[in-house]
Amino acid sequence: MILPIIGYGDPVLRKVGEVLTPEHPNLKETIANMYETMYNAYGVGLAAPQLGLAVRLFVIDTTPFSDDEDLEDAKQQELKGFKKTFINAKMIKEEGTEWSFNEGCLSIPDVREDVYRNPTITIEYCEEDFVMKTEVFDGLIARVIQHEYDHIEGILFTDKISSLKKRLIQKKLKNILEGKTFQEYRMKFFGKKGR
């Protein structure tokens, strides 16, 4: 089921997600809904807080990045079909010289900014079977994971930009909060009158 994505300004986007247990009600259905909602909005990642759930869960599928002709073939192949569910993720290490990439967020439509992140991460997480894994990721995959991981920590990509850039996008953020924005997917706005 395609669900509305929670817009910037909603307090749920600032909550640190709670740990999930295998007994969590409708977990498989929630994960399926997250993928369906993400694909409908042409996203590469979606975290549970973006659907109003303050839990440690996010999904990613980097396939859309595999079309980038600037990337070498091996990187394109790695991104193609890289689809993964992360439950109870915990960042262990972020390493390497930070690099810049233009990021956006389904909860903050029409706002894109360059964000600096480390190129390599070590993360501990469970897939849907709740078996704990520790893996190392790098490049664009690491970046998408870092962006979604921030969501379950109550952090948005706009927190990582300069104060000058924050001032420049203030009006756009206010419009999103009040629901004065248009996008091709369903959203729910915290400050919209009569919601």
Tab-separated table of C-alpha atoms in Angstrom:
chain	number	residue	atom	x	y	z
A	1	MET	CA	0.000	0.000	0.000
A	2	ILE	CA	1.303	3.461	-0.915
A	3	LEU	CA	1.323	5.655	2.177
A	4	PRO	CA	1.688	9.445	2.500
A	5	ILE	CA	5.230	10.637	3.248
A	6	ILE	CA	5.584	12.836	6.308
A	7	GLY	CA	6.754	16.359	5.428
A	8	TYR	CA	9.470	18.495	7.010
A	9	GLY	CA	8.512	19.996	10.377
A	10	ASP	CA	6.668	16.990	11.787
A	11	PRO	CA	8.104	16.075	15.245
A	12	VAL	CA	8.300	12.359	14.281
A	13	LEU	CA	11.209	13.236	11.957
A	14	ARG	CA	13.178	14.434	15.008
A	15	LYS	CA	12.669	11.350	17.165
A	16	VAL	CA	15.353	8.718	17.691
A	17	GLY	CA	13.797	5.459	16.496
A	18	GLU	CA	12.967	2.689	18.949
A	19	VAL	CA	14.485	-0.787	18.593
A	20	LEU	CA	12.241	-3.300	16.813
A	21	THR	CA	11.547	-6.873	17.917
A	22	PRO	CA	10.488	-9.783	15.662
A	23	GLU	CA	7.064	-9.570	17.370
A	24	HIS	CA	6.474	-6.009	16.106
A	25	PRO	CA	2.919	-5.960	14.684
A	26	ASN	CA	2.597	-6.103	10.869
A	27	LEU	CA	6.358	-5.704	10.346
A	28	LYS	CA	6.451	-7.547	6.987
A	29	GLU	CA	3.492	-5.498	5.751
A	30	THR	CA	5.151	-2.263	6.946
A	31	ILE	CA	8.351	-3.128	5.053
A	32	ALA	CA	6.378	-3.986	1.885
A	33	ASN	CA	4.497	-0.662	2.192
A	34	MET	CA	7.788	1.194	2.615
A	35	TYR	CA	9.219	-0.226	-0.618
A	36	GLU	CA	5.973	0.471	-2.494
A	37	THR	CA	5.825	4.046	-1.175
A	38	MET	CA	9.520	4.646	-1.982
A	39	TYR	CA	9.177	3.347	-5.561
A	40	ASN	CA	6.021	5.403	-6.112
A	41	ALA	CA	7.961	8.561	-5.146
A	42	TYR	CA	11.045	7.553	-7.229
A	43	GLY	CA	13.206	7.456	-4.100
A	44	VAL	CA	16.337	5.384	-3.423
A	45	GLY	CA	15.730	5.138	0.323
A	46	LEU	CA	12.950	5.550	2.863
A	47	ALA	CA	13.036	5.437	6.657
A	48	ALA	CA	10.149	4.486	8.955
A	49	PRO	CA	9.949	7.999	10.542
A	50	GLN	CA	9.067	9.315	7.069
A	51	LEU	CA	5.869	7.256	7.343
A	52	GLY	CA	5.215	8.430	10.903
A	53	LEU	CA	6.807	5.435	12.669
A	54	ALA	CA	9.540	6.262	15.187
A	55	VAL	CA	11.324	2.899	14.859
A	56	ARG	CA	14.791	1.800	13.689
A	57	LEU	CA	13.882	0.650	10.194
A	58	PHE	CA	14.811	1.824	6.704
A	59	VAL	CA	14.872	0.418	3.183
A	60	ILE	CA	17.076	1.266	0.211
A	61	ASP	CA	17.304	0.383	-3.462
A	62	THR	CA	20.130	2.139	-5.320
A	63	THR	CA	19.123	0.851	-8.788
A	64	PRO	CA	18.216	4.368	-10.109
A	65	PHE	CA	21.856	5.444	-9.556
A	66	SER	CA	23.084	2.621	-11.832
A	67	ASP	CA	22.052	4.684	-14.895
A	68	ASP	CA	24.755	7.301	-14.153
A	69	GLU	CA	27.099	7.147	-17.146
A	70	ASP	CA	29.845	8.966	-15.224
A	71	LEU	CA	30.301	5.847	-13.082
A	72	GLU	CA	32.531	2.980	-14.175
A	73	ASP	CA	30.795	-0.268	-15.176
A	74	ALA	CA	31.687	-2.106	-11.960
A	75	LYS	CA	30.086	0.663	-9.837
A	76	GLN	CA	26.982	0.710	-12.058
A	77	GLN	CA	26.617	-3.062	-11.633
A	78	GLU	CA	27.075	-2.787	-7.857
A	79	LEU	CA	24.312	-0.152	-7.628
A	80	LYS	CA	21.936	-2.061	-9.920
A	81	GLY	CA	19.583	-4.158	-7.839
A	82	PHE	CA	21.221	-3.269	-4.507
A	83	LYS	CA	18.067	-3.587	-2.416
A	84	LYS	CA	18.223	-4.025	1.325
A	85	THR	CA	16.156	-3.700	4.494
A	86	PHE	CA	17.924	-2.394	7.612
A	87	ILE	CA	16.403	-3.161	11.025
A	88	ASN	CA	17.939	-1.863	14.289
A	89	ALA	CA	20.957	-0.471	12.439
A	90	LYS	CA	23.887	0.833	14.446
A	91	MET	CA	26.709	2.782	12.794
A	92	ILE	CA	30.050	1.357	13.956
A	93	LYS	CA	32.497	3.469	11.896
A	94	GLU	CA	32.497	6.212	9.255
A	95	GLU	CA	35.908	6.538	7.603
A	96	GLY	CA	37.835	8.270	4.851
A	97	THR	CA	38.019	11.819	3.521
A	98	GLU	CA	34.557	13.382	3.392
A	99	TRP	CA	33.161	13.968	-0.112
A	100	SER	CA	30.342	16.113	-1.362
A	101	PHE	CA	27.216	14.928	-3.171
A	102	ASN	CA	23.965	16.705	-3.992
A	103	GLU	CA	21.283	15.145	-1.769
A	104	GLY	CA	17.537	15.446	-1.584
A	105	CYS	CA	14.874	13.905	0.635
A	106	LEU	CA	11.313	12.743	-0.015
A	107	SER	CA	10.212	14.541	3.198
A	108	ILE	CA	11.777	17.804	1.953
A	109	PRO	CA	10.653	18.072	-1.695
A	110	ASP	CA	12.307	20.564	-4.079
A	111	VAL	CA	15.281	21.115	-1.759
A	112	ARG	CA	18.656	19.750	-2.857
A	113	GLU	CA	22.002	20.641	-1.286
A	114	ASP	CA	25.582	19.390	-1.311
A	115	VAL	CA	26.267	17.310	1.780
A	116	TYR	CA	29.670	16.038	2.950
A	117	ARG	CA	29.869	12.452	4.183
A	118	ASN	CA	32.562	9.833	4.755
A	119	PRO	CA	33.018	7.415	1.830
A	120	THR	CA	33.230	4.181	3.864
A	121	ILE	CA	31.016	2.904	6.665
A	122	THR	CA	30.830	-0.137	8.918
A	123	ILE	CA	27.285	-0.817	10.053
A	124	GLU	CA	25.607	-3.453	12.181
A	125	TYR	CA	21.996	-4.318	11.322
A	126	CYS	CA	19.416	-7.065	10.887
A	127	GLU	CA	17.551	-7.954	7.732
A	128	GLU	CA	13.963	-9.212	7.971
A	129	ASP	CA	15.133	-12.505	9.559
A	130	PHE	CA	16.556	-10.556	12.570
A	131	VAL	CA	19.979	-12.182	12.183
A	132	MET	CA	22.585	-9.560	13.116
A	133	LYS	CA	25.183	-8.702	10.441
A	134	THR	CA	28.154	-6.346	10.340
A	135	GLU	CA	29.064	-5.071	6.881
A	136	VAL	CA	31.266	-2.468	5.212
A	137	PHE	CA	29.830	-0.307	2.412
A	138	ASP	CA	31.345	2.496	0.378
A	139	GLY	CA	30.568	5.120	-2.266
A	140	LEU	CA	26.962	5.911	-3.170
A	141	ILE	CA	25.618	2.878	-1.305
A	142	ALA	CA	27.294	4.094	1.902
A	143	ARG	CA	25.885	7.580	1.310
A	144	VAL	CA	22.298	6.371	0.887
A	145	ILE	CA	22.665	4.257	4.044
A	146	GLN	CA	24.084	7.252	5.969
A	147	HIS	CA	21.200	9.476	4.825
A	148	GLU	CA	18.573	6.927	5.901
A	149	TYR	CA	20.449	6.078	9.111
A	150	ASP	CA	20.320	9.770	10.022
A	151	HIS	CA	16.499	9.572	9.782
A	152	ILE	CA	16.313	6.898	12.503
A	153	GLU	CA	18.558	9.149	14.633
A	154	GLY	CA	16.228	12.163	14.164
A	155	ILE	CA	18.677	13.948	11.817
A	156	LEU	CA	17.813	15.491	8.423
A	157	PHE	CA	20.249	16.244	5.591
A	158	THR	CA	19.470	19.964	6.011
A	159	ASP	CA	21.148	19.751	9.453
A	160	LYS	CA	24.446	19.088	7.652
A	161	ILE	CA	24.557	22.227	5.492
A	162	SER	CA	26.032	25.647	6.304
A	163	SER	CA	24.009	28.254	8.214
A	164	LEU	CA	24.053	30.474	5.111
A	165	LYS	CA	22.506	27.718	2.977
A	166	LYS	CA	19.965	27.062	5.754
A	167	ARG	CA	18.907	30.714	5.630
A	168	LEU	CA	18.588	30.557	1.835
A	169	ILE	CA	16.173	27.595	1.980
A	170	GLN	CA	14.166	28.870	4.985
A	171	LYS	CA	11.198	29.984	2.837
A	172	LYS	CA	11.064	26.611	1.029
A	173	LEU	CA	11.118	24.761	4.366
A	174	LYS	CA	8.294	26.964	5.718
A	175	ASN	CA	6.244	26.218	2.582
A	176	ILE	CA	6.779	22.464	3.060
A	177	LEU	CA	5.757	22.710	6.725
A	178	GLU	CA	2.526	24.469	5.690
A	179	GLY	CA	1.848	22.107	2.777
A	180	LYS	CA	2.385	24.827	0.165
A	181	THR	CA	4.369	22.583	-2.134
A	182	PHE	CA	3.502	20.266	-4.977
A	183	GLN	CA	5.008	16.882	-5.670
A	184	GLU	CA	3.781	13.849	-7.556
A	185	TYR	CA	3.448	11.627	-4.479
A	186	ARG	CA	1.170	11.803	-1.434
A	187	MET	CA	2.410	13.739	1.578
A	188	LYS	CA	1.154	14.676	5.015
A	189	PHE	CA	2.110	18.123	6.345
A	190	PHE	CA	2.399	18.975	10.032
A	191	GLY	CA	1.555	22.685	9.735
A	192	LYS	CA	-1.192	22.446	7.131
A	193	LYS	CA	-4.465	23.981	8.281
A	194	GLY	CA	-7.392	21.564	8.441
A	195	ARG	CA	-5.273	18.450	7.943
